[in-house]
PDB file of C-alpha atoms in Angstrom:
ATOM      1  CA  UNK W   1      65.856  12.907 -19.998  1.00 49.00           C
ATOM      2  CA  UNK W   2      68.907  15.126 -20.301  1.00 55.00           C
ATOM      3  CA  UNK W   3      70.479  15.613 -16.997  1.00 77.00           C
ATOM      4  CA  UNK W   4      72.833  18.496 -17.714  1.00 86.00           C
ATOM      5  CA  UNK W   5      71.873  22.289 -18.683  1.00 90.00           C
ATOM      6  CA  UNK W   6      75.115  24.105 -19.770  1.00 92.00           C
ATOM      7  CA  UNK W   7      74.758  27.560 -20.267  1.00 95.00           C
ATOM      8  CA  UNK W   8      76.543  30.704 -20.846  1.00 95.00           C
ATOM      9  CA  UNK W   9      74.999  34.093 -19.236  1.00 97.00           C
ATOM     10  CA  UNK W  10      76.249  37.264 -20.210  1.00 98.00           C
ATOM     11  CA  UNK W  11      75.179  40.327 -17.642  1.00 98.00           C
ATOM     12  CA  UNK W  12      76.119  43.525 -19.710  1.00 98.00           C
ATOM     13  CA  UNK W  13      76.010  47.011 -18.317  1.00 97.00           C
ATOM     14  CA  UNK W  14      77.204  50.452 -19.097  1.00 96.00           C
ATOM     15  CA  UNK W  15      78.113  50.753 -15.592  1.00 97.00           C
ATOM     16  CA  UNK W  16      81.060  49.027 -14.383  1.00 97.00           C
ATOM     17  CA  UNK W  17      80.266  49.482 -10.880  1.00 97.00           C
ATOM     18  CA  UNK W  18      76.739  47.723 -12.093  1.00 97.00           C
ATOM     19  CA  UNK W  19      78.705  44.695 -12.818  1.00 97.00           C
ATOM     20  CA  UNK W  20      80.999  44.821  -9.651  1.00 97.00           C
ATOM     21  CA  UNK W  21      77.842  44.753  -7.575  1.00 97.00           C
ATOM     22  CA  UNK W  22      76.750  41.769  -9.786  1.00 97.00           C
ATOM     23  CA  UNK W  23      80.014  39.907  -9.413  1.00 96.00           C
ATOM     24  CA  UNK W  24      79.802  40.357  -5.836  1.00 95.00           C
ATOM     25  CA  UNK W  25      76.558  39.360  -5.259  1.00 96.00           C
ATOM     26  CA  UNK W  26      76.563  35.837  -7.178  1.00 96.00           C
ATOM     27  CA  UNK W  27      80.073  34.905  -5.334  1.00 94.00           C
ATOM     28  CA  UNK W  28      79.685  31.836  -3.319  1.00 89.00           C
ATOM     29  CA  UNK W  29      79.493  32.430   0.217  1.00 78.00           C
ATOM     30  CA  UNK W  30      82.067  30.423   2.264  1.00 63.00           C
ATOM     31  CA  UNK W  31      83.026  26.805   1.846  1.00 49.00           C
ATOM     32  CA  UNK W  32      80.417  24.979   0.028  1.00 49.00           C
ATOM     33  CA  UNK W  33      79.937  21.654  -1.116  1.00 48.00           C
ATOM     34  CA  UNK W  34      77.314  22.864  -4.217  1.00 50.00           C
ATOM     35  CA  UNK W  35      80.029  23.807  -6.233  1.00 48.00           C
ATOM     36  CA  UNK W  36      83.674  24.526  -4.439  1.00 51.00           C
ATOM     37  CA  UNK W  37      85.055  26.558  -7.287  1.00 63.00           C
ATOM     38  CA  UNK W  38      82.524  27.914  -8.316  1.00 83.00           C
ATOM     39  CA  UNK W  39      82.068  31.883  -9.801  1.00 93.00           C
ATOM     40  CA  UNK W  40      78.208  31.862  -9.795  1.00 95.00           C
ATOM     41  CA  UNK W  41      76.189  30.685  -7.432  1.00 93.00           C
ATOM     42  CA  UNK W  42      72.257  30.094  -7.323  1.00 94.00           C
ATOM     43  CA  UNK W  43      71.758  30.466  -3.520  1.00 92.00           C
ATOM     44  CA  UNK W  44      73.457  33.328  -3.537  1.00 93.00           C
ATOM     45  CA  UNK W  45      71.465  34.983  -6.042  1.00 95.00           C
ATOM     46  CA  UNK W  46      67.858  33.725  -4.186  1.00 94.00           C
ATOM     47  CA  UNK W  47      68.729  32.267  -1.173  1.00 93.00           C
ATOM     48  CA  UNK W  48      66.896  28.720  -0.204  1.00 90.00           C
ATOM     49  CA  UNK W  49      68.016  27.923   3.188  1.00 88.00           C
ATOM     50  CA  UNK W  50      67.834  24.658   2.179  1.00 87.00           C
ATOM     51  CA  UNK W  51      70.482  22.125   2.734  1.00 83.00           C
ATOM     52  CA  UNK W  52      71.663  18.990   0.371  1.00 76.00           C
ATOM     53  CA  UNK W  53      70.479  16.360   2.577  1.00 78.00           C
ATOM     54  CA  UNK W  54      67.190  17.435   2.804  1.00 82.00           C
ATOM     55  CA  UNK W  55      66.495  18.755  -0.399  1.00 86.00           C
ATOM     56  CA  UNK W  56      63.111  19.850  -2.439  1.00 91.00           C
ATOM     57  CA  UNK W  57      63.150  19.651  -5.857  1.00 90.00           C
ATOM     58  CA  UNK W  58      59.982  21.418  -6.831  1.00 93.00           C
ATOM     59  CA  UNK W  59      60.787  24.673  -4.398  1.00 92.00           C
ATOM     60  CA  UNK W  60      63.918  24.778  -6.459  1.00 92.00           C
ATOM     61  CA  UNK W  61      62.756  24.671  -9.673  1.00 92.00           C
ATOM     62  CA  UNK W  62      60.685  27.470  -8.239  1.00 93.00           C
ATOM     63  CA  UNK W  63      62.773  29.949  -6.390  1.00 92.00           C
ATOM     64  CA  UNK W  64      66.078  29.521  -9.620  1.00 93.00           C
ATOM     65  CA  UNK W  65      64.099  27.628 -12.534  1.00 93.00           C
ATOM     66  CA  UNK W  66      66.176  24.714 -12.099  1.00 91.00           C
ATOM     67  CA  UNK W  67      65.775  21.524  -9.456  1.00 89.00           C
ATOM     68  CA  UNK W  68      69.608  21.293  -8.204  1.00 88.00           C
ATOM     69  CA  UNK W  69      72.222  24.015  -7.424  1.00 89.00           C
ATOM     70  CA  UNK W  70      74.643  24.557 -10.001  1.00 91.00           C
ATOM     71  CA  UNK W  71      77.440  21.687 -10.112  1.00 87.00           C
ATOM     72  CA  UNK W  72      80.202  23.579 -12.098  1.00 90.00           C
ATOM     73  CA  UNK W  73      80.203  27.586 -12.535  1.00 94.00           C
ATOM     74  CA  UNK W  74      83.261  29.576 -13.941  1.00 95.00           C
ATOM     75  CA  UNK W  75      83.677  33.473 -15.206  1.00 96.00           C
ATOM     76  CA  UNK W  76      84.799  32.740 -18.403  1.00 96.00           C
ATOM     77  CA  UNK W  77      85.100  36.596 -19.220  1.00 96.00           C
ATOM     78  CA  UNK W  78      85.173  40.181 -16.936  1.00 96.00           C
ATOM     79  CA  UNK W  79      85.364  42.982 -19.326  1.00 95.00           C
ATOM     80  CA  UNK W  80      84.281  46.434 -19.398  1.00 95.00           C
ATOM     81  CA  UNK W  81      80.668  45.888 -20.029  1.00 97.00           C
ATOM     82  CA  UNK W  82      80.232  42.678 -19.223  1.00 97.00           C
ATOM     83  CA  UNK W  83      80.811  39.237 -17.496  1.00 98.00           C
ATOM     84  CA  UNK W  84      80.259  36.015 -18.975  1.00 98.00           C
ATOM     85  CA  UNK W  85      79.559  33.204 -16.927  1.00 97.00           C
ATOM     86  CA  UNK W  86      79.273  29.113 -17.875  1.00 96.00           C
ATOM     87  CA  UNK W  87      76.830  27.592 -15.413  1.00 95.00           C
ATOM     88  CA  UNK W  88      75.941  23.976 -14.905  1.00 93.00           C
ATOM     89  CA  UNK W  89      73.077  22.779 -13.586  1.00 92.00           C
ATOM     90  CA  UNK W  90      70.334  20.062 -13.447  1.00 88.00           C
ATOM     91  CA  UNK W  91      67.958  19.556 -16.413  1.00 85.00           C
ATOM     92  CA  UNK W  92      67.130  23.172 -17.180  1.00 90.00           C
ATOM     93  CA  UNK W  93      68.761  26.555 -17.074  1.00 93.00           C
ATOM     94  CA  UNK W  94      68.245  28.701 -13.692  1.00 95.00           C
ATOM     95  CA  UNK W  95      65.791  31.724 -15.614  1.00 95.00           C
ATOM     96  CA  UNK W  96      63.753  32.181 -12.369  1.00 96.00           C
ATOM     97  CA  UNK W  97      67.336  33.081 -10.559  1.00 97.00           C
ATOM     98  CA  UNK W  98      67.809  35.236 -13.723  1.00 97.00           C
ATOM     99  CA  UNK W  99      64.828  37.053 -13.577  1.00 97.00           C
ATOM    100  CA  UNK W 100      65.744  37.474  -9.751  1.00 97.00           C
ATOM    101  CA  UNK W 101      69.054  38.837 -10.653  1.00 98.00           C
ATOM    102  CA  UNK W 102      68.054  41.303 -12.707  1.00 98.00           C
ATOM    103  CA  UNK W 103      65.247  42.856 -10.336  1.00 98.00           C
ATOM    104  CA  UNK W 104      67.482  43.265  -8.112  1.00 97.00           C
ATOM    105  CA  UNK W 105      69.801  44.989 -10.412  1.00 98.00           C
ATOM    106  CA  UNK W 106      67.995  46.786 -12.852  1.00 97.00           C
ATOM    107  CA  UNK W 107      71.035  48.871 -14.465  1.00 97.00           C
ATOM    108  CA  UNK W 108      72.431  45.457 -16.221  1.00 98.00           C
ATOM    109  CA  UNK W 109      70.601  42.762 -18.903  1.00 98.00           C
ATOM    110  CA  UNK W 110      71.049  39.279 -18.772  1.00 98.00           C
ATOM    111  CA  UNK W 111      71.459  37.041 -21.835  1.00 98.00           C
ATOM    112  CA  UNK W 112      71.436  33.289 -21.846  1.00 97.00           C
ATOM    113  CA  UNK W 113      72.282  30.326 -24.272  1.00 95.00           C
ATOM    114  CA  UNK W 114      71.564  27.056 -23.027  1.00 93.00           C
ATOM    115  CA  UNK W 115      71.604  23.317 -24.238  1.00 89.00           C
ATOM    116  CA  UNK W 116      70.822  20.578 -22.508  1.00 84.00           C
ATOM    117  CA  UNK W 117      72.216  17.485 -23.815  1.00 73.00           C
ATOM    118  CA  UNK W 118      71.079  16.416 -26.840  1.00 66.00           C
ATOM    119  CA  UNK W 119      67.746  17.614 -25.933  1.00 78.00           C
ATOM    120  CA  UNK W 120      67.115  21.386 -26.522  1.00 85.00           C
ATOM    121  CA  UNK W 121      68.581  24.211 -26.706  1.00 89.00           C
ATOM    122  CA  UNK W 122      67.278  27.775 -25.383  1.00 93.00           C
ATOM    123  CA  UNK W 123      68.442  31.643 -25.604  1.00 95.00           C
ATOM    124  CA  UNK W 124      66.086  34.782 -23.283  1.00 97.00           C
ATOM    125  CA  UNK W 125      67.245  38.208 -22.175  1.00 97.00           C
ATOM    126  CA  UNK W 126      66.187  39.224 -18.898  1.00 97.00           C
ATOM    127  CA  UNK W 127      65.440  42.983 -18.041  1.00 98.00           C
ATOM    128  CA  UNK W 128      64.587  44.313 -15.019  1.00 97.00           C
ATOM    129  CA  UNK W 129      63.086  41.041 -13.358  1.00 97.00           C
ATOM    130  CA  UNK W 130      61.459  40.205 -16.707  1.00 96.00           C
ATOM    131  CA  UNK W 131      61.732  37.500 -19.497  1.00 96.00           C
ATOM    132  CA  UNK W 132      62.210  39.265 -23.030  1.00 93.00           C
ATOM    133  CA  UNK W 133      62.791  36.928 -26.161  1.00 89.00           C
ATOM    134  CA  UNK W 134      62.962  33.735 -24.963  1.00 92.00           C
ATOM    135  CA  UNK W 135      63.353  30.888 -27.914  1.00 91.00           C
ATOM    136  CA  UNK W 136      63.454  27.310 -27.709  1.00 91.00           C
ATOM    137  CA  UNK W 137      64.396  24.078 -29.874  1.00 86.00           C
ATOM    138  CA  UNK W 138      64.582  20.740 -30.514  1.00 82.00           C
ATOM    139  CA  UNK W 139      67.795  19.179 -30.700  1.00 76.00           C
ATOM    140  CA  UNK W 140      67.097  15.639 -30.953  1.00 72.00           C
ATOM    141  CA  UNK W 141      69.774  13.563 -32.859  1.00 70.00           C
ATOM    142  CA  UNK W 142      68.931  10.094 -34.817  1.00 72.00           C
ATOM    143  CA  UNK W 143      71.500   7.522 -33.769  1.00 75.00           C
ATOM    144  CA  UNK W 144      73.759   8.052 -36.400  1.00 78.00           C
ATOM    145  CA  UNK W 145      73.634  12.004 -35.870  1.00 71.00           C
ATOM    146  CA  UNK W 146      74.870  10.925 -32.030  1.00 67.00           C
ATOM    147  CA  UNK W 147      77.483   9.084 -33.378  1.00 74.00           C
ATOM    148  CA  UNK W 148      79.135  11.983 -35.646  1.00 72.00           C
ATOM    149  CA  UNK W 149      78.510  14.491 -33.695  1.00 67.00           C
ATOM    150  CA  UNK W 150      81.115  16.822 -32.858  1.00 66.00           C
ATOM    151  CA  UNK W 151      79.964  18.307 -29.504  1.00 64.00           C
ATOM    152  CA  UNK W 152      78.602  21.800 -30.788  1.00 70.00           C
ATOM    153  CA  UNK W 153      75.458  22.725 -31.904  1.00 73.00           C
ATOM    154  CA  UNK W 154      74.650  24.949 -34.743  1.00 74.00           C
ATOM    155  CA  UNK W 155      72.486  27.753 -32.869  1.00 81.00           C
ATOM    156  CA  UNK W 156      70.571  30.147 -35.264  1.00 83.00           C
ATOM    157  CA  UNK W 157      72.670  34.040 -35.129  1.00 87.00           C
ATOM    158  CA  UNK W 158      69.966  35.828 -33.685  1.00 90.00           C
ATOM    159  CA  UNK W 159      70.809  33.815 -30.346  1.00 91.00           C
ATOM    160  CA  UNK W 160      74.386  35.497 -29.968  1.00 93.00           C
ATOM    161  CA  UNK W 161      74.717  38.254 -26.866  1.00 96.00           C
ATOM    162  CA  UNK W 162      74.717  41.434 -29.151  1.00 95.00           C
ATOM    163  CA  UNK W 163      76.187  44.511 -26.819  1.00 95.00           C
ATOM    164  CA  UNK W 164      73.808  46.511 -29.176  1.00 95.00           C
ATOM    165  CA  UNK W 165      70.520  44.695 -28.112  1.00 95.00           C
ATOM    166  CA  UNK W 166      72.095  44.902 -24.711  1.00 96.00           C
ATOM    167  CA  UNK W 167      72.130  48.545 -24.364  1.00 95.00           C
ATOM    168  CA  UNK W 168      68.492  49.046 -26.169  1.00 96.00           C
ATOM    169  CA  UNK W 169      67.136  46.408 -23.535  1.00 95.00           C
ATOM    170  CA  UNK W 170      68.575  48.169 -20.829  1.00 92.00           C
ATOM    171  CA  UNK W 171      67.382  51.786 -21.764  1.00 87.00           C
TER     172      UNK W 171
END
């Protein structure tokens, strides 16, 4: 079982002061020991309450679509239209906190690419608290594949963030 999701989310909008209110909300709050320098963070998107030491993996998967708070988030990109996050977390990507995000702001679109290891790989757009697209794949390498591999993964085109699809999502 693959142990690490990484993905890259892209929340697009129009409205710069859309993605300002995004920014702000998925900041870490304070200190924390989920992620210290972390850009994104899961609880602050749907809060748990809960705390590391007395954790429950199945109301996590829940509440963000993934069973552990993110262990490495950066903004990899903050441009006029969009932000572009690379999140890490535990054995699937957080859709459910995706889906949250974007109810909660329904003047941006979320895209996601993820891969897990060498297990899968999966791309959805999220609209307005809603899934739209989502596509998923095998990625499974024989041993000699493993061996050669170069560390990137040949996703089809149609899984790139396209501003265009963005915009016709989003009206």
């Amino acid at each position: 079982m693959a142990n690490n999701a990484l993905s890259t989310v892209t929340v697009w909008s129009a409205d710069p002061a859309a993605l300002a209110r995004v920014q702000a909300q998925v900041a870490p709050r304070g200190a924390s020991r989920r992620a210290p320098a972390s850009a994104f963070s899961l609880e602050a998107v749907v809060p748990s309450g809960m705390d590391l030491d007395a954790w429950d993996r199945e109301r996590a998967v829940e509440m963000w679509g993934t069973a552990r708070p993110e262990t490495d988030a950066t903004l990899e990109e903050a441009g006029p239209d969009r932000l572009v996050y690379r999140l890490a977390t535990a054995y699937a990507p957080p859709y459910a906190a995706l889906q949250a995000l974007t109810a909660a702001h329904p003047d941006v679109v979320v895209h996601a690419v993820t891969t897990c290891e060498s297990e899968y790989a999966s791309t959805a757009w999220f609209v307005r608290g809603t899934v739209v697209g989502e596509e998923e794949r095998e990625l499974d390498l024989t041993d000699e594949q493993w061996e050669e591999w170069d560390g990137e993964w040949d996703l089809p085109a149609s899984w790139s963030f396209a501003a265009a699809r963005a915009r016709d999502l989003g009206e």
